mmCIF file of C-alpha atoms in Angstrom:
data_model
loop_
_atom_site.group_PDB
_atom_site.id
_atom_site.type_symbol
_atom_site.label_atom_id
_atom_site.label_comp_id
_atom_site.label_asym_id
_atom_site.label_seq_id
_atom_site.Cartn_x
_atom_site.Cartn_y
_atom_site.Cartn_z
ATOM 1 C CA MET O 1 16.777 -2.294 20.976
ATOM 2 C CA GLU O 2 15.886 -3.860 17.632
ATOM 3 C CA THR O 3 16.780 -1.975 14.452
ATOM 4 C CA LEU O 4 15.121 -2.268 11.058
ATOM 5 C CA LEU O 5 17.937 -0.981 8.906
ATOM 6 C CA PRO O 6 21.325 0.270 10.036
ATOM 7 C CA GLY O 7 20.610 3.413 12.046
ATOM 8 C CA ASP O 8 16.784 3.119 11.958
ATOM 9 C CA PRO O 9 15.340 2.570 15.433
ATOM 10 C CA SER O 10 12.049 0.685 15.649
ATOM 11 C CA TRP O 11 10.584 3.298 18.014
ATOM 12 C CA ASN O 12 9.750 6.935 17.575
ATOM 13 C CA ALA O 13 7.443 9.382 19.307
ATOM 14 C CA ASN O 14 4.697 8.933 16.727
ATOM 15 C CA SER O 15 4.553 5.160 16.501
ATOM 16 C CA GLY O 16 5.819 3.803 19.757
ATOM 17 C CA TYR O 17 7.233 0.343 20.101
ATOM 18 C CA TYR O 18 3.736 -0.982 20.899
ATOM 19 C CA CYS O 19 2.416 0.166 17.543
ATOM 20 C CA THR O 20 5.145 -1.243 15.304
ATOM 21 C CA ASN O 21 5.133 -4.617 17.079
ATOM 22 C CA SER O 22 1.373 -4.925 17.483
ATOM 23 C CA VAL O 23 -0.752 -7.303 15.439
ATOM 24 C CA ALA O 24 -3.740 -4.970 15.574
ATOM 25 C CA ALA O 25 -3.737 -1.343 14.489
ATOM 26 C CA GLY O 26 -6.441 1.173 15.070
ATOM 27 C CA ILE O 27 -7.244 4.750 15.924
ATOM 28 C CA VAL O 28 -7.683 5.036 19.652
ATOM 29 C CA GLY O 29 -8.176 8.110 21.760
ATOM 30 C CA SER O 30 -10.544 10.827 22.748
ATOM 31 C CA PRO O 31 -11.972 13.359 20.307
ATOM 32 C CA GLY O 32 -10.050 16.559 20.051
ATOM 33 C CA ASN O 33 -7.048 18.153 18.479
ATOM 34 C CA TRP O 34 -3.972 16.107 19.388
ATOM 35 C CA GLY O 35 -0.500 17.405 18.838
ATOM 36 C CA ALA O 36 0.968 14.290 17.231
ATOM 37 C CA ILE O 37 -0.410 12.267 14.358
ATOM 38 C CA PHE O 38 0.153 8.576 14.974
ATOM 39 C CA ASP O 39 1.282 6.052 12.376
ATOM 40 C CA GLY O 40 -2.034 4.195 12.581
ATOM 41 C CA GLU O 41 -3.804 7.417 11.643
ATOM 42 C CA ILE O 42 -1.523 7.945 8.649
ATOM 43 C CA LEU O 43 -2.406 4.441 7.463
ATOM 44 C CA ALA O 44 -6.113 5.062 8.126
ATOM 45 C CA VAL O 45 -6.036 8.116 5.834
ATOM 46 C CA TYR O 46 -4.072 6.159 3.221
ATOM 47 C CA PHE O 47 -6.475 3.179 3.358
ATOM 48 C CA TRP O 48 -9.492 5.525 3.153
ATOM 49 C CA ALA O 49 -8.052 6.960 -0.070
ATOM 50 C CA VAL O 50 -7.280 3.488 -1.459
ATOM 51 C CA LEU O 51 -10.710 2.147 -0.505
ATOM 52 C CA HIS O 52 -12.383 4.960 -2.438
ATOM 53 C CA ASP O 53 -9.840 4.959 -5.315
ATOM 54 C CA ARG O 54 -8.965 8.594 -4.633
ATOM 55 C CA PRO O 55 -5.718 10.500 -4.032
ATOM 56 C CA THR O 56 -4.520 10.984 -0.462
ATOM 57 C CA ALA O 57 -5.278 14.709 -0.714
ATOM 58 C CA TRP O 58 -8.963 13.738 -1.015
ATOM 59 C CA ALA O 59 -8.782 11.609 2.148
ATOM 60 C CA CYS O 60 -7.210 14.510 4.069
ATOM 61 C CA ARG O 61 -10.429 16.563 3.862
ATOM 62 C CA ARG O 62 -13.194 16.357 6.491
ATOM 63 C CA GLU O 63 -16.078 16.374 3.994
ATOM 64 C CA ASN O 64 -14.894 13.055 2.510
ATOM 65 C CA TRP O 65 -15.231 11.122 5.783
ATOM 66 C CA SER O 66 -18.406 9.697 7.264
ATOM 67 C CA PRO O 67 -19.370 11.371 10.559
ATOM 68 C CA GLY O 68 -17.899 9.657 13.596
ATOM 69 C CA LEU O 69 -15.129 7.715 11.821
ATOM 70 C CA TRP O 70 -12.281 10.090 12.671
ATOM 71 C CA PRO O 71 -11.578 10.690 16.398
ATOM 72 C CA ARG O 72 -10.102 14.178 15.910
ATOM 73 C CA GLN O 73 -11.301 17.571 14.817
ATOM 74 C CA THR O 74 -8.451 18.006 12.335
ATOM 75 C CA TRP O 75 -7.006 15.812 9.613
ATOM 76 C CA PRO O 76 -3.349 15.485 8.609
ATOM 77 C CA SER O 77 -2.274 17.424 5.545
ATOM 78 C CA GLN O 78 -1.503 15.635 2.297
ATOM 79 C CA ALA O 79 2.167 16.587 2.692
ATOM 80 C CA THR O 80 2.262 15.002 6.154
ATOM 81 C CA VAL O 81 0.650 11.789 4.891
ATOM 82 C CA SER O 82 3.046 11.540 1.922
ATOM 83 C CA ARG O 83 6.111 12.227 4.043
ATOM 84 C CA ARG O 84 5.095 9.817 6.813
ATOM 85 C CA LEU O 85 4.104 7.012 4.418
ATOM 86 C CA ALA O 86 7.765 6.835 3.407
ATOM 87 C CA THR O 87 9.075 6.454 6.981
ATOM 88 C CA THR O 88 10.509 3.174 8.191
ATOM 89 C CA GLU O 89 7.972 2.925 11.015
ATOM 90 C CA VAL O 90 4.894 3.325 8.796
ATOM 91 C CA GLN O 91 6.308 0.943 6.191
ATOM 92 C CA ARG O 92 6.959 -1.622 8.911
ATOM 93 C CA LEU O 93 3.416 -1.253 10.258
ATOM 94 C CA LEU O 94 2.092 -1.662 6.715
ATOM 95 C CA ARG O 95 4.152 -4.855 6.253
ATOM 96 C CA LEU O 96 2.876 -6.196 9.599
ATOM 97 C CA LEU O 97 -0.720 -5.591 8.559
ATOM 98 C CA GLU O 98 -0.077 -7.255 5.204
ATOM 99 C CA SER O 99 1.536 -10.306 6.821
ATOM 100 C CA ASP O 100 -1.322 -10.609 9.334
ATOM 101 C CA LEU O 101 -3.865 -10.540 6.507
ATOM 102 C CA LEU O 102 -1.839 -13.131 4.581
ATOM 103 C CA ALA O 103 -1.762 -15.398 7.639
ATOM 104 C CA CYS O 104 -5.571 -15.466 7.594
ATOM 105 C CA CYS O 105 -5.672 -16.593 3.945
ATOM 106 C CA PRO O 106 -6.441 -20.248 3.301
ATOM 107 C CA GLN O 107 -3.958 -22.166 1.140
ATOM 108 C CA VAL O 108 -5.438 -22.790 -2.297
ATOM 109 C CA TRP O 109 -4.265 -24.833 -5.260
ATOM 110 C CA VAL O 110 -5.180 -22.297 -7.923
ATOM 111 C CA ARG O 111 -3.823 -18.740 -7.852
ATOM 112 C CA VAL O 112 -4.301 -15.939 -10.376
ATOM 113 C CA LEU O 113 -1.640 -13.640 -11.839
ATOM 114 C CA ASP O 114 -2.768 -10.238 -13.046
ATOM 115 C CA GLY O 115 -1.330 -6.819 -13.785
ATOM 116 C CA LYS O 116 -2.723 -3.312 -13.487
ATOM 117 C CA PRO O 117 -1.202 -0.359 -15.341
ATOM 118 C CA LEU O 118 -0.317 2.681 -13.244
ATOM 119 C CA THR O 119 -0.058 5.432 -15.833
ATOM 120 C CA LEU O 120 1.647 8.803 -15.544
ATOM 121 C CA GLY O 121 1.098 11.992 -17.484
ATOM 122 C CA HIS O 122 2.781 12.242 -20.871
ATOM 123 C CA ASP O 123 4.994 15.075 -19.610
ATOM 124 C CA SER O 124 6.420 13.041 -16.739
ATOM 125 C CA HIS O 125 10.219 12.976 -16.526
ATOM 126 C CA ASP O 126 10.343 9.921 -14.248
ATOM 127 C CA PRO O 127 13.452 8.018 -15.416
ATOM 128 C CA GLU O 128 12.193 4.634 -14.134
ATOM 129 C CA ALA O 129 8.831 4.836 -15.928
ATOM 130 C CA ALA O 130 8.552 3.349 -19.396
ATOM 131 C CA TRP O 131 6.153 3.348 -22.331
ATOM 132 C CA GLY O 132 4.031 0.227 -22.666
ATOM 133 C CA PRO O 133 0.672 -1.104 -23.835
ATOM 134 C CA VAL O 134 -2.445 -0.061 -21.937
ATOM 135 C CA GLY O 135 -5.547 -1.557 -23.479
ATOM 136 C CA LYS O 136 -5.478 -0.652 -27.174
ATOM 137 C CA SER O 137 -3.063 2.267 -26.786
ATOM 138 C CA PHE O 138 0.314 3.099 -25.247
ATOM 139 C CA SER O 139 1.087 5.137 -22.160
ATOM 140 C CA LYS O 140 3.989 5.911 -19.844
ATOM 141 C CA GLY O 141 4.138 4.556 -16.306
ATOM 142 C CA TYR O 142 4.417 1.434 -14.198
ATOM 143 C CA LYS O 143 2.625 -1.874 -13.846
ATOM 144 C CA PHE O 144 1.506 -3.575 -10.645
ATOM 145 C CA HIS O 145 1.891 -7.366 -10.995
ATOM 146 C CA ALA O 146 0.281 -9.568 -8.339
ATOM 147 C CA ILE O 147 -0.537 -13.192 -7.664
ATOM 148 C CA TYR O 148 -3.795 -13.614 -5.741
ATOM 149 C CA GLY O 149 -5.246 -16.509 -3.780
ATOM 150 C CA GLU O 150 -8.612 -16.284 -2.023
ATOM 151 C CA GLY O 151 -7.526 -13.686 0.541
ATOM 152 C CA PRO O 152 -7.910 -9.895 0.622
ATOM 153 C CA VAL O 153 -4.277 -9.149 -0.252
ATOM 154 C CA PRO O 154 -1.997 -10.541 -2.963
ATOM 155 C CA LEU O 155 0.215 -13.459 -2.007
ATOM 156 C CA CYS O 156 3.159 -11.717 -3.686
ATOM 157 C CA TRP O 157 3.506 -8.635 -5.872
ATOM 158 C CA GLU O 158 5.944 -6.376 -7.692
ATOM 159 C CA VAL O 159 5.818 -2.977 -9.377
ATOM 160 C CA THR O 160 7.788 -2.725 -12.635
ATOM 161 C CA ALA O 161 8.064 -0.410 -15.611
ATOM 162 C CA LEU O 162 4.987 -0.539 -17.853
ATOM 163 C CA ASN O 163 6.834 -2.341 -20.651
ATOM 164 C CA GLN O 164 7.423 -5.484 -18.535
ATOM 165 C CA ARG O 165 5.144 -8.365 -19.517
ATOM 166 C CA GLU O 166 3.312 -10.497 -16.945
ATOM 167 C CA PRO O 167 4.894 -13.861 -17.917
ATOM 168 C CA GLU O 168 8.386 -12.398 -17.483
ATOM 169 C CA VAL O 169 7.573 -10.931 -14.063
ATOM 170 C CA ALA O 170 5.777 -14.127 -12.982
ATOM 171 C CA ILE O 171 9.047 -16.067 -13.191
ATOM 172 C CA GLY O 172 10.464 -13.820 -10.467
ATOM 173 C CA LEU O 173 7.283 -13.952 -8.333
ATOM 174 C CA LEU O 174 6.817 -17.738 -8.306
ATOM 175 C CA PRO O 175 9.580 -18.517 -5.763
ATOM 176 C CA ALA O 176 7.880 -16.182 -3.249
ATOM 177 C CA LEU O 177 4.625 -18.167 -3.303
ATOM 178 C CA PRO O 178 3.864 -20.310 -0.256
ATOM 179 C CA GLY O 179 3.113 -23.984 -0.829
ATOM 180 C CA SER O 180 2.460 -25.502 -4.217
ATOM 181 C CA GLY O 181 -0.277 -25.337 -6.832
ATOM 182 C CA TYR O 182 -1.188 -23.734 -10.137
ATOM 183 C CA VAL O 183 -0.954 -20.139 -11.337
ATOM 184 C CA LEU O 184 -3.366 -18.898 -13.999
ATOM 185 C CA GLY O 185 -2.606 -15.837 -16.055
ATOM 186 C CA ASP O 186 -3.021 -14.238 -19.440
ATOM 187 C CA LYS O 187 -0.276 -13.418 -21.899
ATOM 188 C CA ALA O 188 -0.456 -9.637 -21.470
#
């Protein structure tokens, strides 16, 4: 059987080999209270939170879902979603979805580099976070750097400390770009 990392099997009771090797992912099943929460459901809760720019705890509550979208009577807890998002199986499924979306993207000559600050509270003791410029002030946190084409997902991306500038990070991202062309960016 295939392994992802030494000692990590590509199958478990919650994902199944069919789910981690499938191109399509979805929530399938009859309404009711199932015993196991599947990896596709964990990603559905995560994507619902991302889509609405809310924390995962928000997406774990029934009142924040449109009627008929969730096939169960119960939702996973925020702790379950956080724990399962870090598993090898869910990360692999996430990478498969990302690569499938990238495969649908047309090749373009002009790409755009941009960064988004991901700030933390001032009392955070995260040793990897750093102080850096955010707008006209300074904050502590990280920065999401991405190069976009015309597709729904970035062509390549990296998360760094907030004090890393986009031109410096772009040098490391450029070799990961498919094809050739131009990259536009600011000097931030």
